[in-house]
mmCIF file of C-alpha atoms in Angstrom:
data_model
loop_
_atom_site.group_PDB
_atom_site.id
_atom_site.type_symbol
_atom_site.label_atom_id
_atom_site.label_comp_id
_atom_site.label_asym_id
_atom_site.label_seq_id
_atom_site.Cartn_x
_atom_site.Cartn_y
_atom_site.Cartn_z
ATOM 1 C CA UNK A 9 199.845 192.647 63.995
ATOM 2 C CA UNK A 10 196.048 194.172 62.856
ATOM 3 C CA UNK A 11 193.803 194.118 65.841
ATOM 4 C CA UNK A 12 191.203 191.528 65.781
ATOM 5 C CA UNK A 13 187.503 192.276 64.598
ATOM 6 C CA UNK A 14 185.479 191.679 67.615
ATOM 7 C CA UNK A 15 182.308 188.867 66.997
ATOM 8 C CA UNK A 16 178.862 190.193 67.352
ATOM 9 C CA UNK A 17 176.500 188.613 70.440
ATOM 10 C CA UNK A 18 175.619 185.124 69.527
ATOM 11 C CA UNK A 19 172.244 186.121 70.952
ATOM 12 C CA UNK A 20 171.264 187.925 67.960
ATOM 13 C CA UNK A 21 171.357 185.454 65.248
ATOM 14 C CA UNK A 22 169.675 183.087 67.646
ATOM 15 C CA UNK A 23 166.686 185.415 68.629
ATOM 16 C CA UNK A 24 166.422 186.109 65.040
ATOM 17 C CA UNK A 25 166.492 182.608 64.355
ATOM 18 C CA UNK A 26 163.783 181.935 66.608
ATOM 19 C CA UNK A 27 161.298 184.658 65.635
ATOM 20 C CA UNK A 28 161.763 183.827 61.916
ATOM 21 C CA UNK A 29 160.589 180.430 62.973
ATOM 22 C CA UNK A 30 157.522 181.870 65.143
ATOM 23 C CA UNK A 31 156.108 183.343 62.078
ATOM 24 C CA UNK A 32 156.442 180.872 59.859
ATOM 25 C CA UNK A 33 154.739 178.884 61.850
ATOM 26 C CA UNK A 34 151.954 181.562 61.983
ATOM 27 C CA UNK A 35 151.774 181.864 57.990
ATOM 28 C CA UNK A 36 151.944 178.246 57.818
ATOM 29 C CA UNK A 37 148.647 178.099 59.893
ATOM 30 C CA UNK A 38 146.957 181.069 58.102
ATOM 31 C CA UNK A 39 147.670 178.863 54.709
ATOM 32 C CA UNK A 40 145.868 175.868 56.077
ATOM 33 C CA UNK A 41 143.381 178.044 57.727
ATOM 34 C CA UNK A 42 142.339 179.381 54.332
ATOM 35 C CA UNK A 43 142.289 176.309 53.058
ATOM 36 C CA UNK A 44 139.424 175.496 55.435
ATOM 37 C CA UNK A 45 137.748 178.165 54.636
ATOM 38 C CA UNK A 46 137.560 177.500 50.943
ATOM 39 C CA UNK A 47 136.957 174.246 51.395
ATOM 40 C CA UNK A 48 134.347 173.457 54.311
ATOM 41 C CA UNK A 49 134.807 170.154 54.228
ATOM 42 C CA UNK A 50 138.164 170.452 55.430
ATOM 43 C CA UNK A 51 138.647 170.361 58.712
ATOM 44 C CA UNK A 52 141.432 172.118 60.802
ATOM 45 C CA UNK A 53 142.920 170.415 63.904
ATOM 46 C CA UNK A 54 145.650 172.904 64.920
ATOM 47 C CA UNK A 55 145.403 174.646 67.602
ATOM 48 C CA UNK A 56 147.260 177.696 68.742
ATOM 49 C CA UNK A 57 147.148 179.045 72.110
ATOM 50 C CA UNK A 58 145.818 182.330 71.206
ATOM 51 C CA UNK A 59 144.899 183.542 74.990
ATOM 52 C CA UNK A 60 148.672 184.385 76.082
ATOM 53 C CA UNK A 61 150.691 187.009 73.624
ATOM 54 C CA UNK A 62 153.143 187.899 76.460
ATOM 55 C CA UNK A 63 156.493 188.350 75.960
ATOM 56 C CA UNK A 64 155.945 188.160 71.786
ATOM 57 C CA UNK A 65 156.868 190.946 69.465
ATOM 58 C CA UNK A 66 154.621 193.620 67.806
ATOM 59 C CA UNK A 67 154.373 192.013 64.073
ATOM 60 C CA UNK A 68 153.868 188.310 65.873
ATOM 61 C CA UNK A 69 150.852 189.646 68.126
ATOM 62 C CA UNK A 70 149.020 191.364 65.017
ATOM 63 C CA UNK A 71 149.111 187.933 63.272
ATOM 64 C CA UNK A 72 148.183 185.730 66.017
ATOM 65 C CA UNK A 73 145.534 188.538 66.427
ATOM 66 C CA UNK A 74 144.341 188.135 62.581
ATOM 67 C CA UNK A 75 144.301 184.422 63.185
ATOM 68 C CA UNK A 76 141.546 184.958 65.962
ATOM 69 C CA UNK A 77 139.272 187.274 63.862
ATOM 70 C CA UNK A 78 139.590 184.859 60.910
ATOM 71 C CA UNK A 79 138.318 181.785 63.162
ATOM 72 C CA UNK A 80 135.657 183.990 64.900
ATOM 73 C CA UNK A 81 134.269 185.306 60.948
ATOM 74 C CA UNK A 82 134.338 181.694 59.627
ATOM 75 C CA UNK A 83 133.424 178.992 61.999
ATOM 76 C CA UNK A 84 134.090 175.484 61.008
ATOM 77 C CA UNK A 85 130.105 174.551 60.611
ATOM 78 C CA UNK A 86 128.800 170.743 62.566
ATOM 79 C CA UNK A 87 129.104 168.139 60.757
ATOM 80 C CA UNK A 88 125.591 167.164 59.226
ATOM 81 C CA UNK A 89 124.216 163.652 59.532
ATOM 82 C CA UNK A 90 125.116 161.512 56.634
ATOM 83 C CA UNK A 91 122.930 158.988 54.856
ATOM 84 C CA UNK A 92 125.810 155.956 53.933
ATOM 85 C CA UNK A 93 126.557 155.368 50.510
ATOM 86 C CA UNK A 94 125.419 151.802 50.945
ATOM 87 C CA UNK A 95 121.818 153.145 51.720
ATOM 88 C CA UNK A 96 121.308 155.659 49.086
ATOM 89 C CA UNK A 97 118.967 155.335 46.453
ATOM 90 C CA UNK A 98 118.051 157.212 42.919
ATOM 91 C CA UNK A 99 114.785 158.224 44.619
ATOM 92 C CA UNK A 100 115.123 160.543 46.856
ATOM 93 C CA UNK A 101 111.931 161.643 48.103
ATOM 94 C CA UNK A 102 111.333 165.462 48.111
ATOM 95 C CA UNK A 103 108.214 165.887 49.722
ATOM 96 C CA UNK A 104 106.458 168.315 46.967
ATOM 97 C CA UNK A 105 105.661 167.704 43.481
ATOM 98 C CA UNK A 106 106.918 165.165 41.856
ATOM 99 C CA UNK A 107 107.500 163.716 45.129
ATOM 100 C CA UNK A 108 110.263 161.877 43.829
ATOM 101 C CA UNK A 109 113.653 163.406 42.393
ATOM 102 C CA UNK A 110 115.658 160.850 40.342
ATOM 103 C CA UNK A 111 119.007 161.978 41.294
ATOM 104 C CA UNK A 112 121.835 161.552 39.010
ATOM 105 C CA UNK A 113 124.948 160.847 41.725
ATOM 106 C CA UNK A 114 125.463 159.337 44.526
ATOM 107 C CA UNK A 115 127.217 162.434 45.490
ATOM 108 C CA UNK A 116 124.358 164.689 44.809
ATOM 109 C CA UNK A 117 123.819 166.411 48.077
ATOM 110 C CA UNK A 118 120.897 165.382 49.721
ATOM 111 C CA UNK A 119 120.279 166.189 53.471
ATOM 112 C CA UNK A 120 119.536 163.840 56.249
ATOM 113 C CA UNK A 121 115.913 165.236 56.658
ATOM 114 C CA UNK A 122 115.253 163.476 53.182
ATOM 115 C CA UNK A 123 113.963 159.673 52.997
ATOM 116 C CA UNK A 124 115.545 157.445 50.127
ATOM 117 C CA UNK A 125 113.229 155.089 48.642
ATOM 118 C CA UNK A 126 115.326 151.922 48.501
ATOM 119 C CA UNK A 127 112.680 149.313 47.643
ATOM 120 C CA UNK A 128 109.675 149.202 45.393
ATOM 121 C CA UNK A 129 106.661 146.349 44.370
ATOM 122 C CA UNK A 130 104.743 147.138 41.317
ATOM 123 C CA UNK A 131 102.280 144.548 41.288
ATOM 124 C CA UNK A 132 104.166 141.288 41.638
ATOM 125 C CA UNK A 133 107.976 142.483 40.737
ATOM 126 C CA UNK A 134 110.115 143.829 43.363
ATOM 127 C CA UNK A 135 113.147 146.189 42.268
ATOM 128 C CA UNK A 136 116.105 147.626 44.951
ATOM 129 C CA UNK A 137 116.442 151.070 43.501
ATOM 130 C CA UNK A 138 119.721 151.498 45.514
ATOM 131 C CA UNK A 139 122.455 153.043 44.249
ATOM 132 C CA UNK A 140 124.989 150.160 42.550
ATOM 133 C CA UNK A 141 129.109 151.078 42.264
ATOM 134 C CA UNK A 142 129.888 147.983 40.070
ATOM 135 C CA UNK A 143 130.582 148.194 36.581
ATOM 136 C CA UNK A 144 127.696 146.944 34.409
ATOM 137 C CA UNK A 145 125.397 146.343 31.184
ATOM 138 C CA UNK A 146 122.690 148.322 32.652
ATOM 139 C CA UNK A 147 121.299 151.437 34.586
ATOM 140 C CA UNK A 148 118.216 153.571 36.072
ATOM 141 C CA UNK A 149 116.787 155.993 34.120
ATOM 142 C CA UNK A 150 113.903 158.806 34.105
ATOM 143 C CA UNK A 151 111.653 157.768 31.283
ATOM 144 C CA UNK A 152 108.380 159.395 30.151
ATOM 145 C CA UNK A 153 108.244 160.577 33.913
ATOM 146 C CA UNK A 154 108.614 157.055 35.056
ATOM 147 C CA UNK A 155 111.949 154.516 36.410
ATOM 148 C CA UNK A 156 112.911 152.327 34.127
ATOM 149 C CA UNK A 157 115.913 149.927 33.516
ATOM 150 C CA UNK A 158 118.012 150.808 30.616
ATOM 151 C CA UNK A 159 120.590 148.209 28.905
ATOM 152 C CA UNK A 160 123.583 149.912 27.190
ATOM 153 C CA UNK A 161 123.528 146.812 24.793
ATOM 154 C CA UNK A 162 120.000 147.469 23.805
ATOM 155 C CA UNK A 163 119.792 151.309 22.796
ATOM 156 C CA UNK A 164 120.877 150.396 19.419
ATOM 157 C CA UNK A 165 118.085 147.640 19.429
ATOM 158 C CA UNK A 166 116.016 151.096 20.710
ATOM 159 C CA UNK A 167 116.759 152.998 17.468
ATOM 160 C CA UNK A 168 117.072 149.920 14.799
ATOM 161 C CA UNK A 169 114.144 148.077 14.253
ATOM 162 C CA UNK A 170 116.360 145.443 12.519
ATOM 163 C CA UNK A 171 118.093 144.899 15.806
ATOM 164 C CA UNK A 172 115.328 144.392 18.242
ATOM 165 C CA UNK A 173 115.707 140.913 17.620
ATOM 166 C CA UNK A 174 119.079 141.272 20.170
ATOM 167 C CA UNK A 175 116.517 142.753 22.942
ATOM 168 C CA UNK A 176 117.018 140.248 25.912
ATOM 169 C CA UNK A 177 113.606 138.146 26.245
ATOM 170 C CA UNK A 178 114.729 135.334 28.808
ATOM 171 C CA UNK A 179 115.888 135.870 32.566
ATOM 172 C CA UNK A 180 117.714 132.818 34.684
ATOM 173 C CA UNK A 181 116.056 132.323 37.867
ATOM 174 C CA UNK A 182 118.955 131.529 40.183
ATOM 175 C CA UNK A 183 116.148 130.301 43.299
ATOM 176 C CA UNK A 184 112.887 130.602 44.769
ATOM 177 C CA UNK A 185 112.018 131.226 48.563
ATOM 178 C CA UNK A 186 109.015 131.277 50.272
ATOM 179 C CA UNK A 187 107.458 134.055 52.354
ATOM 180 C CA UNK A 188 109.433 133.949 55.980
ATOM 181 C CA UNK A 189 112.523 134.101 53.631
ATOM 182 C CA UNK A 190 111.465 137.224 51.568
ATOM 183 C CA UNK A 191 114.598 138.990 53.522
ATOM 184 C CA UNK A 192 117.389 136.162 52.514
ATOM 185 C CA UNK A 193 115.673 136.751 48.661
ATOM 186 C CA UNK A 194 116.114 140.978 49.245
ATOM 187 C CA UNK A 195 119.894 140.142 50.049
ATOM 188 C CA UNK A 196 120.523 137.763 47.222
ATOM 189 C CA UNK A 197 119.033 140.112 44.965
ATOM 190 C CA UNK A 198 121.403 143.017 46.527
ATOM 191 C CA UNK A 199 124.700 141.080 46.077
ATOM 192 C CA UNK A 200 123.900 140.000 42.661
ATOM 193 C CA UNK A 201 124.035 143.738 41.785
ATOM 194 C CA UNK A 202 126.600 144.813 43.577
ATOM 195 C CA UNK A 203 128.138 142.369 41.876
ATOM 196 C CA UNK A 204 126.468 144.441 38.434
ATOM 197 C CA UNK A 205 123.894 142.141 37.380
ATOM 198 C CA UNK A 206 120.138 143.543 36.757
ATOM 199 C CA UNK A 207 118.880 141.060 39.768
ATOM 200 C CA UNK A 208 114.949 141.455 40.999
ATOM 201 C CA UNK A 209 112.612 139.330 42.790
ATOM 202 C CA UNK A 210 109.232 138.056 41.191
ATOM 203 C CA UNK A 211 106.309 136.790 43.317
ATOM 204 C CA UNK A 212 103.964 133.855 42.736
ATOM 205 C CA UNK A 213 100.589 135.322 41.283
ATOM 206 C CA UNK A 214 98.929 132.693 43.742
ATOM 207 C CA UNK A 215 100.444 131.402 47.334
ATOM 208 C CA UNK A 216 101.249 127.467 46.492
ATOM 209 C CA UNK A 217 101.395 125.184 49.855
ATOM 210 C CA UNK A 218 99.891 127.932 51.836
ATOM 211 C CA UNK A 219 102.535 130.531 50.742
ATOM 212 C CA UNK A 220 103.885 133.125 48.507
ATOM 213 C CA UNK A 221 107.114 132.602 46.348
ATOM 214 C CA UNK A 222 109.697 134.964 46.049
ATOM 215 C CA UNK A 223 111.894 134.063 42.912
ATOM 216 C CA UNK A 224 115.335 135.682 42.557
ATOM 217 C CA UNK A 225 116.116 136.602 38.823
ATOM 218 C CA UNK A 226 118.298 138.403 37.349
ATOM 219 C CA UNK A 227 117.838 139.348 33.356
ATOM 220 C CA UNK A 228 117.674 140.025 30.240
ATOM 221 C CA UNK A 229 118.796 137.510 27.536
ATOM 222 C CA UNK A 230 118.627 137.129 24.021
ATOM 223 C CA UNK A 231 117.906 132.916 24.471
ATOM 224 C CA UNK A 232 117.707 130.318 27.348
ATOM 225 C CA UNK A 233 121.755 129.670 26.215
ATOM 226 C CA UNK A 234 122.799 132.690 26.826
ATOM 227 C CA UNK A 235 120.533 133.001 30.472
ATOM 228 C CA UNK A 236 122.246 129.692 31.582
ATOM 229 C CA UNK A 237 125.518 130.475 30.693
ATOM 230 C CA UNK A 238 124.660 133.633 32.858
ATOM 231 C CA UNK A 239 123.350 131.091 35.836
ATOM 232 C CA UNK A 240 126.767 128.877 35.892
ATOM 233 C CA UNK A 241 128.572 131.941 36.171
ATOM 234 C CA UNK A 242 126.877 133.420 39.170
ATOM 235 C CA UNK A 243 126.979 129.779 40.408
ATOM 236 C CA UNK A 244 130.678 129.750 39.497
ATOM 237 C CA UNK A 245 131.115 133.096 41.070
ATOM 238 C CA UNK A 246 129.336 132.280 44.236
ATOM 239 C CA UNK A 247 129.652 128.441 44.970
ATOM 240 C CA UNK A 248 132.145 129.118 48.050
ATOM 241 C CA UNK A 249 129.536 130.929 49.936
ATOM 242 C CA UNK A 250 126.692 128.458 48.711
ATOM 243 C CA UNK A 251 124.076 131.328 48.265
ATOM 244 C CA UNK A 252 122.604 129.470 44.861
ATOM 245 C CA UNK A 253 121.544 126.312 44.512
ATOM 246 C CA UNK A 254 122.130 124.164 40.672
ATOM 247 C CA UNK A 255 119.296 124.000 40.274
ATOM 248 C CA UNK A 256 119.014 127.484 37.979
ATOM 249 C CA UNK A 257 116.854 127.580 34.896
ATOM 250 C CA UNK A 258 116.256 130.014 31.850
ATOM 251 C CA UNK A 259 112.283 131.186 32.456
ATOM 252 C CA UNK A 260 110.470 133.765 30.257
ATOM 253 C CA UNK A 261 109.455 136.473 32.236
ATOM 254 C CA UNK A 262 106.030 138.086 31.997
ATOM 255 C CA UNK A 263 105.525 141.294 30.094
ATOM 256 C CA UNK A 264 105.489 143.308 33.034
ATOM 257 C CA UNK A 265 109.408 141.981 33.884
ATOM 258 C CA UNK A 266 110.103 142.542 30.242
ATOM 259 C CA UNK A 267 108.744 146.284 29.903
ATOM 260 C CA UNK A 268 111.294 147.337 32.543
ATOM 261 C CA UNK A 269 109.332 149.403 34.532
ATOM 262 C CA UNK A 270 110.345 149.303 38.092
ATOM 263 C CA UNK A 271 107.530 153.013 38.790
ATOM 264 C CA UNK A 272 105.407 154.974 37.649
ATOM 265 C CA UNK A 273 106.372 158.828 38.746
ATOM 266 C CA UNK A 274 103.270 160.625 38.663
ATOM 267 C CA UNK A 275 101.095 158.287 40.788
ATOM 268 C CA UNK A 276 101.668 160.171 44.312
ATOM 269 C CA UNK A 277 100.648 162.974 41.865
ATOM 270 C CA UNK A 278 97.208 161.434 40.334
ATOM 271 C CA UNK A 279 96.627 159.133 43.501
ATOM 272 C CA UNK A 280 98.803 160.898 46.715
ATOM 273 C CA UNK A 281 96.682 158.685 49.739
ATOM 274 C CA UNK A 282 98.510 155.730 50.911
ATOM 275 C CA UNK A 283 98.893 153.780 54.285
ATOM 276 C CA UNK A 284 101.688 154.010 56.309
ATOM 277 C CA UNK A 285 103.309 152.251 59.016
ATOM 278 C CA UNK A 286 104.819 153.325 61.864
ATOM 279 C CA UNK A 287 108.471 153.701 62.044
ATOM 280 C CA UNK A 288 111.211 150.566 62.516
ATOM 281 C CA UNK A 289 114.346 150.744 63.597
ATOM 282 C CA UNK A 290 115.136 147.325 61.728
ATOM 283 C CA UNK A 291 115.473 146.348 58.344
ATOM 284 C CA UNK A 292 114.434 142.889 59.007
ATOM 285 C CA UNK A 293 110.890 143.892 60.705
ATOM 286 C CA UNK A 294 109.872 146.365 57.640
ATOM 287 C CA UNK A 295 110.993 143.245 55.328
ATOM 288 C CA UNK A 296 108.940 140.659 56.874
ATOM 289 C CA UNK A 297 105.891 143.127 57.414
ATOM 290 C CA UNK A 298 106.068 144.546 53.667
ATOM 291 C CA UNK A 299 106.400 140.377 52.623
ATOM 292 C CA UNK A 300 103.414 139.915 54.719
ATOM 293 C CA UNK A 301 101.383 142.279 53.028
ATOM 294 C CA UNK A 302 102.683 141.685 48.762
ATOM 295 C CA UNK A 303 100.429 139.196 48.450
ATOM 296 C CA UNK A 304 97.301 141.346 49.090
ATOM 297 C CA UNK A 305 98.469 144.859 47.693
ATOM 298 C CA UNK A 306 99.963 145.828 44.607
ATOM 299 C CA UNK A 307 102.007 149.019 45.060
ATOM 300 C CA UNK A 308 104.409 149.423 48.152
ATOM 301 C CA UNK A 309 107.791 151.125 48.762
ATOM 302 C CA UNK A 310 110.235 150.997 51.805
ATOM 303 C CA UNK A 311 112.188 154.160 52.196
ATOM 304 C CA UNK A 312 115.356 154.798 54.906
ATOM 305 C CA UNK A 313 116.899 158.084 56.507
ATOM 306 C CA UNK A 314 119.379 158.508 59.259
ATOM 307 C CA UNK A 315 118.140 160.312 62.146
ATOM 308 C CA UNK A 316 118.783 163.387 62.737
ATOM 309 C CA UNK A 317 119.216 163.080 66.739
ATOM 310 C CA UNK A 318 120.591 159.473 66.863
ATOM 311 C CA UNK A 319 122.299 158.894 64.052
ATOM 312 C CA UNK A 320 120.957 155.462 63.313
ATOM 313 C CA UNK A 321 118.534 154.303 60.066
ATOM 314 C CA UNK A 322 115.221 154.446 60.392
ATOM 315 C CA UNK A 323 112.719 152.640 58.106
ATOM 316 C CA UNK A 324 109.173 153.356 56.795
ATOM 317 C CA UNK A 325 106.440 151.393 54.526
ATOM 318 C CA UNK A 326 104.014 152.623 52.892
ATOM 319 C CA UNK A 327 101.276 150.815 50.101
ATOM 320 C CA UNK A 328 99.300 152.791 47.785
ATOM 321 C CA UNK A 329 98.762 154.543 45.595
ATOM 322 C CA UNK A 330 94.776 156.023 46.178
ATOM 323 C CA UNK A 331 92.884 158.496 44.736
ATOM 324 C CA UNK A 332 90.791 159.411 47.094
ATOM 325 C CA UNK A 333 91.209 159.498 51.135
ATOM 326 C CA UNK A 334 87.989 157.168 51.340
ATOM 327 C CA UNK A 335 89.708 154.544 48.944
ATOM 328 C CA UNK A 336 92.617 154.465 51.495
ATOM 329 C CA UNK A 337 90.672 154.024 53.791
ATOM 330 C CA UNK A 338 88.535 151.040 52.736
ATOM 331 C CA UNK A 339 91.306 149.257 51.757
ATOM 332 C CA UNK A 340 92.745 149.448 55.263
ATOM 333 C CA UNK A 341 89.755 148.745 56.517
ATOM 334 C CA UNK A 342 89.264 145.481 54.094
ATOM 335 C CA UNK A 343 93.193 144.363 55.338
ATOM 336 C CA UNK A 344 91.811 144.715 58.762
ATOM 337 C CA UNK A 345 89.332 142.053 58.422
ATOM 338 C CA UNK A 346 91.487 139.981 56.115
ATOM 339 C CA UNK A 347 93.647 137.426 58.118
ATOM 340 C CA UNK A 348 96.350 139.908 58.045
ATOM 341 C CA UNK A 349 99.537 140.287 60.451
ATOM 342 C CA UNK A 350 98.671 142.337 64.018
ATOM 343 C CA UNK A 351 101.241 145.091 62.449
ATOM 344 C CA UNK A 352 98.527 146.362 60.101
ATOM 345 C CA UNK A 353 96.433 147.663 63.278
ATOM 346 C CA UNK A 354 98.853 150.272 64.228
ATOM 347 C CA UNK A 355 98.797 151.694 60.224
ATOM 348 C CA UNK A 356 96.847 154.892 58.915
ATOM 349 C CA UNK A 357 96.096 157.224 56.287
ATOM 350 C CA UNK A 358 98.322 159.752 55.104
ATOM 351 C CA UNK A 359 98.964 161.481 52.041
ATOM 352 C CA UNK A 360 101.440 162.673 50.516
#
């Protein structure tokens, strides 16, 4: 009979085992430690207790070791504030010439320190220049150093003369509101284009029973048919909420609605005094002050950023745009003695 071979310690696989584990481990967190590294936005949540190396072996220490130097050369940087996507706008203001940058994305990276101009009123139209996510006919656009509205189905119209004819010309106006309802009419407006329609808000010229009229439309058309076919649908689209009434109607817009000009970009260039208002904390308040004051001013803009400290939106309006310092000035002073809100009394001078 052959003696028997005698079986190695079963310690050895086992401690083997277990330091093969270890630094796999260890690589495995170097791989996802890189990872943060190359991309910052990545954020690591593991952990290792890095303070106690007793009792591990040479080649496990020098990689826990490397682990440490790597976290102490590349810090995972704060957080910044963020503006939400729902607030962004395509004018982000810059604060240097051109004062306004017409960004292209809604991802373009744009710090918290920056305000986003989210509303504007040129003369009696009033045009969210938020940022939209639904598919649609239209868009913003930088035009000749001002914002317009662009339809897809019109830049053949654009280069064919014998097309223009297909150029929309009628708008349905889906309902009128007066003043104390101006911030209803900015929502409306808001959910017909996140819904992807070209929606705006047109004021009365004059105030009729003691008030301005704020009507929401939402364009363009090539004939009244086509505009109320447009109004059932939103009716259609809507009627379980009961935001429109049936009563819509095909109007023809003025030519200022029709020329698709929501701003001018060099005016805080050529005329950089405005008024300002002090700083709200709510929506609401900046609506009802800025409806307050449409009916007497024909340029304004509300703008939003987060704060930097609180995290929270804050608004700001502002009218204008003035030449000269004086002209701001005696056009604040003429609002004062108008019968104008209290609000106006806390505004000043400022330019840009």
């Amino acid at each position: 009979m052959s003696a028997l071979t005698p079986h190695p310690p079963i310690w050895r696989p086992v401690t083997l085992w277990m330091l093969n584990f270890l630094i796999a481990g260890v690589l495995g967190y170097l791989v996802m430690l890189q990872q943060a590294v190359d991309h910052p936005n990545v954020m690591v949540s593991l952990h290792l207790p890095l303070q106690n190396t007793e009792g591990m072996s040479k080649e496990l220490e020098d990689a826990v070791a490397e682990v440490a130097q790597t976290e102490q050369a590349n810090p995972v940087a704060a957080v910044p504030v963020a503006i939400p996507v729902e607030l962004k706008s395509r004018l982000v203001e810059i604060g240097e010439e051109p004062y306004w940058s017409v960004v292209a994305s809604a991802d373009a990276e744009v710090t918290e320190d920056n305000w986003h101009t989210v509303l504007v009123q040129n003369r009696t139209k009033f045009d969210s220049t938020q940022w939209v996510a639904a598919s649609r006919d239209w868009l913003l656009v930088e035009q000749d150093e001002r914002l317009k509205v662009q339809f897809r189905s019109e830049v053949d119209a654009m280069r064919d003369i014998l097309s223009r004819k297909n150029r929309g010309k009628y708008a349905v106006q889906m309902v009128s509101l007066p003043e104390r309802e101006f911030v209803k009419a900015v929502e409306l407006m808001r959910r017909l284009q996140r819904e992807g329609h070209y929606a705006y808000l047109h004021r009365t010229e004059n105030a009729y029973k003691g008030t301005h009229w704020f009507r929401v439309r939402v364009g363009f058309f090539k004939n009244p048919d086509e505009a109320r076919a447009q109004g059932q649908e939103i009716l259609e689209h809507f009627r379980t909420e009961r935001l429109f009434p049936e009563s819509f109607w095909p109007v023809r817009p003025s030519p200022q609605e029709l020329s698709k000009e929501l701003l001018d970009l060099r005016k805080p260039i050529n005329k950089p005094w405005v008024l300002t208002l002090p700083l709200y904390a709510d929506l609401a308040d900046a609506l009802k002050d800025l409806a307050a004051l449409s009916g007497k001013v024909d340029a304004s803009y509300l703008s939003v950023r987060m704060d930097p400290e609180s995290g929270i939106p804050q608004y700001r309006l502002r009218i204008g745009f003035y030449e000269q310092e004086g002209e701001a000035t005696a056009i604040l002073r003429r609002l004062g003695q108008a019968k104008t809100p209290p609000f106006l009394s806390e505004a000043s001078v400022a330019r840009l």
